[in-house]
Amino acid sequence: MRGVIIKSTGSWYLVRDEQDKVVRARLPGKFKLNDQKISNPISVGDFVILEAEDDNFLIQKILQRRNYIIRKSPKKRGYAHMIAANIDQAVMVASHKRPRTSLGFIDRFFTTLEAFRIPGFLLINKADLYSEAELTALREIMKMYEKIGYRAAITSFTENNISEIDGWFENKITLISGHSGAGKSTLINLIAPKATQAVGEISDFANKGTHTTTFAEMFSLNPTTHIIDTPGIKELGLAEIQTAELSHYFPEMRNFLGQCKFHNCLHISEPSCAIQEAVKSGEIALSRFESYLSMMENDDNRR
């Protein structure tokens, strides 16, 4: 029997089968990871083959992934933690205050998506809390990301105003991420209230009354539209991105690659660097270049 992982509860997984029934499944004790340095063998969005075991099921095989998104494991040094697999797009829910989401955090998110060829959107929440001056500044930030190629919007979930993002999720598997408190859960409850309630009841039963936010969870709006909720992320360390390749994951830098004086230019302080010249001329935003330098200087991001 084939199914898709919709939630991990630690040792048990919730799987939606091809008849839209949700069942509990677990991994065999000798399941192989093929020597991959991944802290979790299965993630939400994985398609699996199940075999019946009494009242539950065993996961016998993980089918090939179309794509996946990972971060550095927060618990196992040198390992990656898989957030989700087989997704069509990802949305960063951010806020300017309560809590503040830095541009550096947003850029790390988009860089990770670029590395795995996943389209990314930016949604700034809590518009009702910002002054006119703040809104003006945020609109300029939106324009910057839209110029790069990312869809972006400012809205307020507390006012139930999600008209700005109508159609963003239709017929897609969408991962939603962001800091705790930015409004991620509110957004999901607005767009999928019945789905979250239904899966919540199943999750409570599977967890014997406990709840975990360690792993992602998938909700279905309809047979072709799915939302993946991820735990609130405080930090987003890059994984599987080599230092020399980082500039390739900044779309606005790609047109300038190969134009530097030195073929191995890292675009930090080298002379006759096309990227640095593009920053000076305004063709590349200074904040984006500062994010690039921050990622380059972080030893944890070097491979």
PDB file of C-alpha atoms in Angstrom:
ATOM      1  CA  MET A   1       0.000   0.000   0.000  1.00  0.00           C
ATOM      2  CA  ARG A   2       1.266   3.471  -0.911  1.00  0.00           C
ATOM      3  CA  GLY A   3       0.817   6.613   1.171  1.00  0.00           C
ATOM      4  CA  VAL A   4       2.266  10.027   2.021  1.00  0.00           C
ATOM      5  CA  ILE A   5       3.718  11.041   5.386  1.00  0.00           C
ATOM      6  CA  ILE A   6       1.605  13.824   6.899  1.00  0.00           C
ATOM      7  CA  LYS A   7       3.159  13.951  10.382  1.00  0.00           C
ATOM      8  CA  SER A   8       5.930  12.476  12.472  1.00  0.00           C
ATOM      9  CA  THR A   9       5.310  11.958  16.173  1.00  0.00           C
ATOM     10  CA  GLY A  10       8.757  10.628  16.978  1.00  0.00           C
ATOM     11  CA  SER A  11       8.738   6.853  16.705  1.00  0.00           C
ATOM     12  CA  TRP A  12       5.386   6.814  14.875  1.00  0.00           C
ATOM     13  CA  TYR A  13       4.274   8.411  11.614  1.00  0.00           C
ATOM     14  CA  LEU A  14       0.840   9.414  10.368  1.00  0.00           C
ATOM     15  CA  VAL A  15       0.339   8.361   6.748  1.00  0.00           C
ATOM     16  CA  ARG A  16      -2.503   9.270   4.378  1.00  0.00           C
ATOM     17  CA  ASP A  17      -3.133   6.349   2.020  1.00  0.00           C
ATOM     18  CA  GLU A  18      -4.524   6.426  -1.519  1.00  0.00           C
ATOM     19  CA  GLN A  19      -8.086   6.071  -0.178  1.00  0.00           C
ATOM     20  CA  ASP A  20      -7.572   9.268   1.877  1.00  0.00           C
ATOM     21  CA  LYS A  21      -7.524   7.271   5.108  1.00  0.00           C
ATOM     22  CA  VAL A  22      -4.983   8.237   7.788  1.00  0.00           C
ATOM     23  CA  VAL A  23      -3.136   5.342   9.426  1.00  0.00           C
ATOM     24  CA  ARG A  24      -0.285   4.949  11.913  1.00  0.00           C
ATOM     25  CA  ALA A  25       3.003   3.454  10.758  1.00  0.00           C
ATOM     26  CA  ARG A  26       6.492   2.904  12.074  1.00  0.00           C
ATOM     27  CA  LEU A  27       9.923   2.069  10.705  1.00  0.00           C
ATOM     28  CA  PRO A  28      11.401  -1.417  11.019  1.00  0.00           C
ATOM     29  CA  GLY A  29      14.198  -1.593  13.574  1.00  0.00           C
ATOM     30  CA  LYS A  30      16.851  -2.286  10.931  1.00  0.00           C
ATOM     31  CA  PHE A  31      15.850   0.443   8.490  1.00  0.00           C
ATOM     32  CA  LYS A  32      18.892   1.612   6.495  1.00  0.00           C
ATOM     33  CA  LEU A  33      19.775   5.272   5.866  1.00  0.00           C
ATOM     34  CA  ASN A  34      22.375   4.519   3.166  1.00  0.00           C
ATOM     35  CA  ASP A  35      25.068   6.226   5.275  1.00  0.00           C
ATOM     36  CA  GLN A  36      23.408   9.631   4.834  1.00  0.00           C
ATOM     37  CA  LYS A  37      24.161  12.116   7.609  1.00  0.00           C
ATOM     38  CA  ILE A  38      20.481  12.899   8.157  1.00  0.00           C
ATOM     39  CA  SER A  39      19.104  13.083  11.699  1.00  0.00           C
ATOM     40  CA  ASN A  40      15.607  12.006  10.619  1.00  0.00           C
ATOM     41  CA  PRO A  41      15.132   9.278   7.981  1.00  0.00           C
ATOM     42  CA  ILE A  42      11.631  10.307   6.890  1.00  0.00           C
ATOM     43  CA  SER A  43       9.962  13.692   6.565  1.00  0.00           C
ATOM     44  CA  VAL A  44       6.510  15.045   5.849  1.00  0.00           C
ATOM     45  CA  GLY A  45       5.784  14.809   2.131  1.00  0.00           C
ATOM     46  CA  ASP A  46       7.649  11.539   1.650  1.00  0.00           C
ATOM     47  CA  PHE A  47       5.802   8.892  -0.344  1.00  0.00           C
ATOM     48  CA  VAL A  48       6.188   5.451   1.214  1.00  0.00           C
ATOM     49  CA  ILE A  49       5.195   1.824   0.722  1.00  0.00           C
ATOM     50  CA  LEU A  50       3.398   0.292   3.713  1.00  0.00           C
ATOM     51  CA  GLU A  51       2.868  -3.262   4.889  1.00  0.00           C
ATOM     52  CA  ALA A  52       0.139  -4.214   7.368  1.00  0.00           C
ATOM     53  CA  GLU A  53       1.252  -5.107  10.908  1.00  0.00           C
ATOM     54  CA  ASP A  54      -1.601  -6.015  13.273  1.00  0.00           C
ATOM     55  CA  ASP A  55      -3.652  -2.809  13.678  1.00  0.00           C
ATOM     56  CA  ASN A  56      -0.892  -0.571  12.290  1.00  0.00           C
ATOM     57  CA  PHE A  57       1.608  -0.564   9.418  1.00  0.00           C
ATOM     58  CA  LEU A  58       5.333  -0.909   8.751  1.00  0.00           C
ATOM     59  CA  ILE A  59       7.119   1.474   6.384  1.00  0.00           C
ATOM     60  CA  GLN A  60       8.956  -0.819   3.982  1.00  0.00           C
ATOM     61  CA  LYS A  61      10.294   1.699   1.461  1.00  0.00           C
ATOM     62  CA  ILE A  62      10.718   5.438   0.917  1.00  0.00           C
ATOM     63  CA  LEU A  63      10.026   6.318  -2.717  1.00  0.00           C
ATOM     64  CA  GLN A  64      12.401   8.596  -4.619  1.00  0.00           C
ATOM     65  CA  ARG A  65      12.039  12.257  -3.661  1.00  0.00           C
ATOM     66  CA  ARG A  66      11.325  14.908  -6.285  1.00  0.00           C
ATOM     67  CA  ASN A  67      13.022  17.443  -4.014  1.00  0.00           C
ATOM     68  CA  TYR A  68      13.461  18.191  -0.335  1.00  0.00           C
ATOM     69  CA  ILE A  69      14.466  20.997   1.982  1.00  0.00           C
ATOM     70  CA  ILE A  70      16.853  20.572   4.890  1.00  0.00           C
ATOM     71  CA  ARG A  71      18.563  22.610   7.577  1.00  0.00           C
ATOM     72  CA  LYS A  72      21.456  21.927   9.900  1.00  0.00           C
ATOM     73  CA  SER A  73      20.386  19.532  12.624  1.00  0.00           C
ATOM     74  CA  PRO A  74      19.872  21.466  15.878  1.00  0.00           C
ATOM     75  CA  LYS A  75      20.779  18.369  17.905  1.00  0.00           C
ATOM     76  CA  LYS A  76      23.422  16.377  15.983  1.00  0.00           C
ATOM     77  CA  ARG A  77      26.538  18.260  14.907  1.00  0.00           C
ATOM     78  CA  GLY A  78      27.558  17.544  11.343  1.00  0.00           C
ATOM     79  CA  TYR A  79      24.098  16.211  10.458  1.00  0.00           C
ATOM     80  CA  ALA A  80      21.271  17.701   8.426  1.00  0.00           C
ATOM     81  CA  HIS A  81      17.621  17.696   9.488  1.00  0.00           C
ATOM     82  CA  MET A  82      15.071  17.151   6.741  1.00  0.00           C
ATOM     83  CA  ILE A  83      12.121  19.545   7.012  1.00  0.00           C
ATOM     84  CA  ALA A  84       9.911  18.332   4.156  1.00  0.00           C
ATOM     85  CA  ALA A  85       9.993  16.546   0.806  1.00  0.00           C
ATOM     86  CA  ASN A  86       8.243  16.730  -2.572  1.00  0.00           C
ATOM     87  CA  ILE A  87       7.061  20.333  -2.258  1.00  0.00           C
ATOM     88  CA  ASP A  88       6.055  22.756  -5.026  1.00  0.00           C
ATOM     89  CA  GLN A  89       6.748  26.053  -3.269  1.00  0.00           C
ATOM     90  CA  ALA A  90       7.581  27.598   0.111  1.00  0.00           C
ATOM     91  CA  VAL A  91       6.326  30.698   1.932  1.00  0.00           C
ATOM     92  CA  MET A  92       8.221  32.649   4.579  1.00  0.00           C
ATOM     93  CA  VAL A  93       5.831  34.291   7.050  1.00  0.00           C
ATOM     94  CA  ALA A  94       7.716  37.235   8.538  1.00  0.00           C
ATOM     95  CA  SER A  95       6.961  40.218  10.753  1.00  0.00           C
ATOM     96  CA  HIS A  96       8.649  43.570  11.298  1.00  0.00           C
ATOM     97  CA  LYS A  97       7.991  43.463  15.050  1.00  0.00           C
ATOM     98  CA  ARG A  98       6.688  41.122  17.768  1.00  0.00           C
ATOM     99  CA  PRO A  99       8.862  39.255  16.737  1.00  0.00           C
ATOM    100  CA  ARG A 100      11.129  40.956  14.222  1.00  0.00           C
ATOM    101  CA  THR A 101      12.296  38.847  11.303  1.00  0.00           C
ATOM    102  CA  SER A 102      15.670  40.013  10.007  1.00  0.00           C
ATOM    103  CA  LEU A 103      16.420  40.328   6.301  1.00  0.00           C
ATOM    104  CA  GLY A 104      19.354  38.001   6.900  1.00  0.00           C
ATOM    105  CA  PHE A 105      16.997  35.264   8.088  1.00  0.00           C
ATOM    106  CA  ILE A 106      14.746  35.769   5.068  1.00  0.00           C
ATOM    107  CA  ASP A 107      17.741  35.610   2.735  1.00  0.00           C
ATOM    108  CA  ARG A 108      18.987  32.377   4.307  1.00  0.00           C
ATOM    109  CA  PHE A 109      15.546  30.886   3.722  1.00  0.00           C
ATOM    110  CA  PHE A 110      15.498  31.919   0.068  1.00  0.00           C
ATOM    111  CA  THR A 111      19.081  30.732  -0.448  1.00  0.00           C
ATOM    112  CA  THR A 112      18.154  27.302   0.888  1.00  0.00           C
ATOM    113  CA  LEU A 113      15.169  27.183  -1.475  1.00  0.00           C
ATOM    114  CA  GLU A 114      17.337  28.186  -4.438  1.00  0.00           C
ATOM    115  CA  ALA A 115      19.743  25.357  -3.654  1.00  0.00           C
ATOM    116  CA  PHE A 116      16.890  22.860  -3.955  1.00  0.00           C
ATOM    117  CA  ARG A 117      15.146  24.652  -6.874  1.00  0.00           C
ATOM    118  CA  ILE A 118      11.996  25.437  -4.888  1.00  0.00           C
ATOM    119  CA  PRO A 119      10.082  28.680  -5.664  1.00  0.00           C
ATOM    120  CA  GLY A 120       9.829  30.989  -2.652  1.00  0.00           C
ATOM    121  CA  PHE A 121       7.339  33.652  -1.512  1.00  0.00           C
ATOM    122  CA  LEU A 122       7.598  36.294   1.218  1.00  0.00           C
ATOM    123  CA  LEU A 123       4.576  37.252   3.308  1.00  0.00           C
ATOM    124  CA  ILE A 124       4.982  40.038   5.876  1.00  0.00           C
ATOM    125  CA  ASN A 125       2.246  39.835   8.496  1.00  0.00           C
ATOM    126  CA  LYS A 126       0.902  42.266  11.133  1.00  0.00           C
ATOM    127  CA  ALA A 127       0.394  45.226   8.790  1.00  0.00           C
ATOM    128  CA  ASP A 128      -2.023  46.656  11.379  1.00  0.00           C
ATOM    129  CA  LEU A 129       0.869  47.208  13.818  1.00  0.00           C
ATOM    130  CA  TYR A 130       3.051  49.328  11.530  1.00  0.00           C
ATOM    131  CA  SER A 131       3.214  53.097  11.135  1.00  0.00           C
ATOM    132  CA  GLU A 132       2.947  54.679   7.682  1.00  0.00           C
ATOM    133  CA  ALA A 133       6.712  55.197   7.680  1.00  0.00           C
ATOM    134  CA  GLU A 134       7.280  51.532   8.485  1.00  0.00           C
ATOM    135  CA  LEU A 135       4.823  50.432   5.798  1.00  0.00           C
ATOM    136  CA  THR A 136       6.595  52.624   3.248  1.00  0.00           C
ATOM    137  CA  ALA A 137       9.940  51.050   4.139  1.00  0.00           C
ATOM    138  CA  LEU A 138       8.436  47.553   3.989  1.00  0.00           C
ATOM    139  CA  ARG A 139       6.954  48.226   0.553  1.00  0.00           C
ATOM    140  CA  GLU A 140      10.446  49.090  -0.680  1.00  0.00           C
ATOM    141  CA  ILE A 141      11.681  45.771   0.707  1.00  0.00           C
ATOM    142  CA  MET A 142       8.831  44.023  -1.119  1.00  0.00           C
ATOM    143  CA  LYS A 143       9.877  45.709  -4.366  1.00  0.00           C
ATOM    144  CA  MET A 144      13.458  44.546  -3.844  1.00  0.00           C
ATOM    145  CA  TYR A 145      12.427  40.900  -3.491  1.00  0.00           C
ATOM    146  CA  GLU A 146       9.930  41.120  -6.357  1.00  0.00           C
ATOM    147  CA  LYS A 147      12.665  42.519  -8.613  1.00  0.00           C
ATOM    148  CA  ILE A 148      14.787  39.474  -7.779  1.00  0.00           C
ATOM    149  CA  GLY A 149      11.887  37.217  -8.738  1.00  0.00           C
ATOM    150  CA  TYR A 150      10.135  36.388  -5.463  1.00  0.00           C
ATOM    151  CA  ARG A 151       6.429  37.012  -4.960  1.00  0.00           C
ATOM    152  CA  ALA A 152       5.861  39.209  -1.898  1.00  0.00           C
ATOM    153  CA  ALA A 153       2.955  40.761   0.009  1.00  0.00           C
ATOM    154  CA  ILE A 154       2.108  42.646   3.219  1.00  0.00           C
ATOM    155  CA  THR A 155      -1.067  41.690   5.059  1.00  0.00           C
ATOM    156  CA  SER A 156      -2.689  41.268   8.477  1.00  0.00           C
ATOM    157  CA  PHE A 157      -3.996  37.883   9.539  1.00  0.00           C
ATOM    158  CA  THR A 158      -5.689  39.310  12.652  1.00  0.00           C
ATOM    159  CA  GLU A 159      -8.061  41.177  10.357  1.00  0.00           C
ATOM    160  CA  ASN A 160      -8.738  37.962   8.429  1.00  0.00           C
ATOM    161  CA  ASN A 161      -7.441  39.805   5.386  1.00  0.00           C
ATOM    162  CA  ILE A 162      -5.776  37.290   3.104  1.00  0.00           C
ATOM    163  CA  SER A 163      -7.107  38.659  -0.193  1.00  0.00           C
ATOM    164  CA  GLU A 164      -3.515  39.588  -1.098  1.00  0.00           C
ATOM    165  CA  ILE A 165      -2.612  35.934  -1.303  1.00  0.00           C
ATOM    166  CA  ASP A 166      -5.708  34.445  -2.926  1.00  0.00           C
ATOM    167  CA  GLY A 167      -4.613  31.749  -5.318  1.00  0.00           C
ATOM    168  CA  TRP A 168      -1.103  31.349  -3.905  1.00  0.00           C
ATOM    169  CA  PHE A 169      -1.761  27.838  -2.648  1.00  0.00           C
ATOM    170  CA  GLU A 170      -4.216  26.334  -5.140  1.00  0.00           C
ATOM    171  CA  ASN A 171      -3.167  22.976  -6.638  1.00  0.00           C
ATOM    172  CA  LYS A 172       0.209  23.125  -4.889  1.00  0.00           C
ATOM    173  CA  ILE A 173       2.052  21.487  -2.012  1.00  0.00           C
ATOM    174  CA  THR A 174       3.207  24.535  -0.046  1.00  0.00           C
ATOM    175  CA  LEU A 175       5.627  24.614   2.869  1.00  0.00           C
ATOM    176  CA  ILE A 176       5.041  27.479   5.320  1.00  0.00           C
ATOM    177  CA  SER A 177       7.885  28.571   7.586  1.00  0.00           C
ATOM    178  CA  GLY A 178       8.841  31.425   9.896  1.00  0.00           C
ATOM    179  CA  HIS A 179       9.673  32.458  13.442  1.00  0.00           C
ATOM    180  CA  SER A 180       7.327  31.445  16.243  1.00  0.00           C
ATOM    181  CA  GLY A 181       4.842  34.267  16.740  1.00  0.00           C
ATOM    182  CA  ALA A 182       5.084  35.669  13.216  1.00  0.00           C
ATOM    183  CA  GLY A 183       1.612  34.379  12.364  1.00  0.00           C
ATOM    184  CA  LYS A 184       2.289  31.102  10.606  1.00  0.00           C
ATOM    185  CA  SER A 185      -0.285  29.117  12.583  1.00  0.00           C
ATOM    186  CA  THR A 186      -2.882  31.881  12.235  1.00  0.00           C
ATOM    187  CA  LEU A 187      -2.461  31.830   8.467  1.00  0.00           C
ATOM    188  CA  ILE A 188      -2.884  28.069   8.314  1.00  0.00           C
ATOM    189  CA  ASN A 189      -6.008  28.215  10.478  1.00  0.00           C
ATOM    190  CA  LEU A 190      -7.455  30.854   8.150  1.00  0.00           C
ATOM    191  CA  ILE A 191      -6.873  28.942   4.938  1.00  0.00           C
ATOM    192  CA  ALA A 192      -7.468  25.410   6.241  1.00  0.00           C
ATOM    193  CA  PRO A 193      -9.582  25.461   9.445  1.00  0.00           C
ATOM    194  CA  LYS A 194     -11.403  22.184   8.817  1.00  0.00           C
ATOM    195  CA  ALA A 195      -8.248  20.363   7.746  1.00  0.00           C
ATOM    196  CA  THR A 196      -6.276  21.427  10.832  1.00  0.00           C
ATOM    197  CA  GLN A 197      -9.106  20.382  13.131  1.00  0.00           C
ATOM    198  CA  ALA A 198      -9.433  16.958  11.489  1.00  0.00           C
ATOM    199  CA  VAL A 199      -5.718  16.173  11.569  1.00  0.00           C
ATOM    200  CA  GLY A 200      -5.461  17.583  15.089  1.00  0.00           C
ATOM    201  CA  GLU A 201      -7.955  15.025  16.339  1.00  0.00           C
ATOM    202  CA  ILE A 202      -6.028  12.188  14.692  1.00  0.00           C
ATOM    203  CA  SER A 203      -2.728  13.533  16.022  1.00  0.00           C
ATOM    204  CA  ASP A 204      -4.060  13.718  19.571  1.00  0.00           C
ATOM    205  CA  PHE A 205      -5.132  10.087  19.351  1.00  0.00           C
ATOM    206  CA  ALA A 206      -1.789   8.976  17.926  1.00  0.00           C
ATOM    207  CA  ASN A 207       0.136  10.955  20.538  1.00  0.00           C
ATOM    208  CA  LYS A 208      -1.931   9.633  23.450  1.00  0.00           C
ATOM    209  CA  GLY A 209      -2.805  13.215  24.389  1.00  0.00           C
ATOM    210  CA  THR A 210       0.664  14.716  23.900  1.00  0.00           C
ATOM    211  CA  HIS A 211       1.707  17.218  21.294  1.00  0.00           C
ATOM    212  CA  THR A 212       5.075  17.797  19.607  1.00  0.00           C
ATOM    213  CA  THR A 213       6.252  20.661  17.401  1.00  0.00           C
ATOM    214  CA  THR A 214       9.560  19.060  16.509  1.00  0.00           C
ATOM    215  CA  PHE A 215       8.424  17.966  13.074  1.00  0.00           C
ATOM    216  CA  ALA A 216       6.377  19.385  10.223  1.00  0.00           C
ATOM    217  CA  GLU A 217       2.739  18.505   9.550  1.00  0.00           C
ATOM    218  CA  MET A 218       0.717  18.369   6.327  1.00  0.00           C
ATOM    219  CA  PHE A 219      -2.879  19.566   5.998  1.00  0.00           C
ATOM    220  CA  SER A 220      -5.062  18.970   2.928  1.00  0.00           C
ATOM    221  CA  LEU A 221      -7.407  21.712   1.730  1.00  0.00           C
ATOM    222  CA  ASN A 222      -8.641  19.512  -1.119  1.00  0.00           C
ATOM    223  CA  PRO A 223      -7.254  16.534  -3.088  1.00  0.00           C
ATOM    224  CA  THR A 224      -4.765  18.742  -4.991  1.00  0.00           C
ATOM    225  CA  THR A 225      -3.946  21.477  -2.454  1.00  0.00           C
ATOM    226  CA  HIS A 226      -1.806  20.772   0.605  1.00  0.00           C
ATOM    227  CA  ILE A 227      -0.122  22.927   3.257  1.00  0.00           C
ATOM    228  CA  ILE A 228       2.933  21.842   5.253  1.00  0.00           C
ATOM    229  CA  ASP A 229       3.249  23.583   8.619  1.00  0.00           C
ATOM    230  CA  THR A 230       6.771  23.666  10.034  1.00  0.00           C
ATOM    231  CA  PRO A 231       7.899  24.286  13.626  1.00  0.00           C
ATOM    232  CA  GLY A 232       8.888  27.847  14.473  1.00  0.00           C
ATOM    233  CA  ILE A 233      12.543  28.209  13.517  1.00  0.00           C
ATOM    234  CA  LYS A 234      14.828  30.455  15.582  1.00  0.00           C
ATOM    235  CA  GLU A 235      17.889  29.951  13.397  1.00  0.00           C
ATOM    236  CA  LEU A 236      18.311  28.628   9.874  1.00  0.00           C
ATOM    237  CA  GLY A 237      21.780  27.219   9.309  1.00  0.00           C
ATOM    238  CA  LEU A 238      22.624  26.387   5.724  1.00  0.00           C
ATOM    239  CA  ALA A 239      23.284  22.772   4.843  1.00  0.00           C
ATOM    240  CA  GLU A 240      24.726  21.126   1.743  1.00  0.00           C
ATOM    241  CA  ILE A 241      25.820  24.488   0.301  1.00  0.00           C
ATOM    242  CA  GLN A 242      29.513  24.892  -0.407  1.00  0.00           C
ATOM    243  CA  THR A 243      31.140  28.278   0.055  1.00  0.00           C
ATOM    244  CA  ALA A 244      32.300  28.550  -3.560  1.00  0.00           C
ATOM    245  CA  GLU A 245      28.744  27.891  -4.794  1.00  0.00           C
ATOM    246  CA  LEU A 246      26.856  30.287  -2.513  1.00  0.00           C
ATOM    247  CA  SER A 247      26.675  33.142  -5.045  1.00  0.00           C
ATOM    248  CA  HIS A 248      24.887  30.823  -7.496  1.00  0.00           C
ATOM    249  CA  TYR A 249      21.921  30.766  -5.108  1.00  0.00           C
ATOM    250  CA  PHE A 250      21.478  34.549  -5.210  1.00  0.00           C
ATOM    251  CA  PRO A 251      19.509  35.014  -8.474  1.00  0.00           C
ATOM    252  CA  GLU A 252      20.550  38.645  -8.925  1.00  0.00           C
ATOM    253  CA  MET A 253      24.235  37.659  -8.787  1.00  0.00           C
ATOM    254  CA  ARG A 254      24.069  35.050 -11.542  1.00  0.00           C
ATOM    255  CA  ASN A 255      24.291  37.535 -14.426  1.00  0.00           C
ATOM    256  CA  PHE A 256      27.602  38.807 -13.050  1.00  0.00           C
ATOM    257  CA  LEU A 257      29.254  35.456 -12.399  1.00  0.00           C
ATOM    258  CA  GLY A 258      32.220  34.887 -14.691  1.00  0.00           C
ATOM    259  CA  GLN A 259      32.852  38.615 -15.098  1.00  0.00           C
ATOM    260  CA  CYS A 260      35.284  38.936 -12.180  1.00  0.00           C
ATOM    261  CA  LYS A 261      39.031  39.299 -12.754  1.00  0.00           C
ATOM    262  CA  PHE A 262      39.757  36.051 -10.902  1.00  0.00           C
ATOM    263  CA  HIS A 263      37.914  32.850 -11.838  1.00  0.00           C
ATOM    264  CA  ASN A 264      37.838  31.729  -8.191  1.00  0.00           C
ATOM    265  CA  CYS A 265      36.587  35.075  -6.862  1.00  0.00           C
ATOM    266  CA  LEU A 266      34.445  34.721  -3.736  1.00  0.00           C
ATOM    267  CA  HIS A 267      33.157  38.319  -4.068  1.00  0.00           C
ATOM    268  CA  ILE A 268      34.282  39.344  -0.587  1.00  0.00           C
ATOM    269  CA  SER A 269      37.142  41.838  -0.990  1.00  0.00           C
ATOM    270  CA  GLU A 270      38.889  40.732  -4.194  1.00  0.00           C
ATOM    271  CA  PRO A 271      39.886  43.431  -6.720  1.00  0.00           C
ATOM    272  CA  SER A 272      37.940  43.857  -9.973  1.00  0.00           C
ATOM    273  CA  CYS A 273      34.961  41.889  -8.638  1.00  0.00           C
ATOM    274  CA  ALA A 274      31.837  42.235 -10.793  1.00  0.00           C
ATOM    275  CA  ILE A 275      29.539  41.454  -7.863  1.00  0.00           C
ATOM    276  CA  GLN A 276      31.011  44.191  -5.668  1.00  0.00           C
ATOM    277  CA  GLU A 277      30.766  46.651  -8.561  1.00  0.00           C
ATOM    278  CA  ALA A 278      27.098  45.718  -9.044  1.00  0.00           C
ATOM    279  CA  VAL A 279      26.462  46.470  -5.368  1.00  0.00           C
ATOM    280  CA  LYS A 280      28.093  49.895  -5.728  1.00  0.00           C
ATOM    281  CA  SER A 281      25.986  50.679  -8.795  1.00  0.00           C
ATOM    282  CA  GLY A 282      22.769  49.577  -7.077  1.00  0.00           C
ATOM    283  CA  GLU A 283      22.142  46.615  -9.363  1.00  0.00           C
ATOM    284  CA  ILE A 284      22.425  44.327  -6.330  1.00  0.00           C
ATOM    285  CA  ALA A 285      20.825  45.463  -3.055  1.00  0.00           C
ATOM    286  CA  LEU A 286      23.279  46.200  -0.255  1.00  0.00           C
ATOM    287  CA  SER A 287      21.205  44.229   2.280  1.00  0.00           C
ATOM    288  CA  ARG A 288      21.356  41.146   0.055  1.00  0.00           C
ATOM    289  CA  PHE A 289      25.119  41.475  -0.333  1.00  0.00           C
ATOM    290  CA  GLU A 290      25.489  41.855   3.443  1.00  0.00           C
ATOM    291  CA  SER A 291      23.485  38.642   3.880  1.00  0.00           C
ATOM    292  CA  TYR A 292      25.810  36.937   1.413  1.00  0.00           C
ATOM    293  CA  LEU A 293      28.888  38.095   3.344  1.00  0.00           C
ATOM    294  CA  SER A 294      27.338  36.949   6.627  1.00  0.00           C
ATOM    295  CA  MET A 295      26.740  33.478   5.205  1.00  0.00           C
ATOM    296  CA  MET A 296      30.281  33.344   3.815  1.00  0.00           C
ATOM    297  CA  GLU A 297      31.810  34.360   7.146  1.00  0.00           C
ATOM    298  CA  ASN A 298      29.830  31.857   9.203  1.00  0.00           C
ATOM    299  CA  ASP A 299      32.096  28.844   9.694  1.00  0.00           C
ATOM    300  CA  ASP A 300      29.069  26.610  10.239  1.00  0.00           C
ATOM    301  CA  ASN A 301      28.080  27.185   6.610  1.00  0.00           C
ATOM    302  CA  ARG A 302      31.424  26.108   5.178  1.00  0.00           C
ATOM    303  CA  ARG A 303      31.763  22.587   3.850  1.00  0.00           C
TER     304      ARG A 303
END
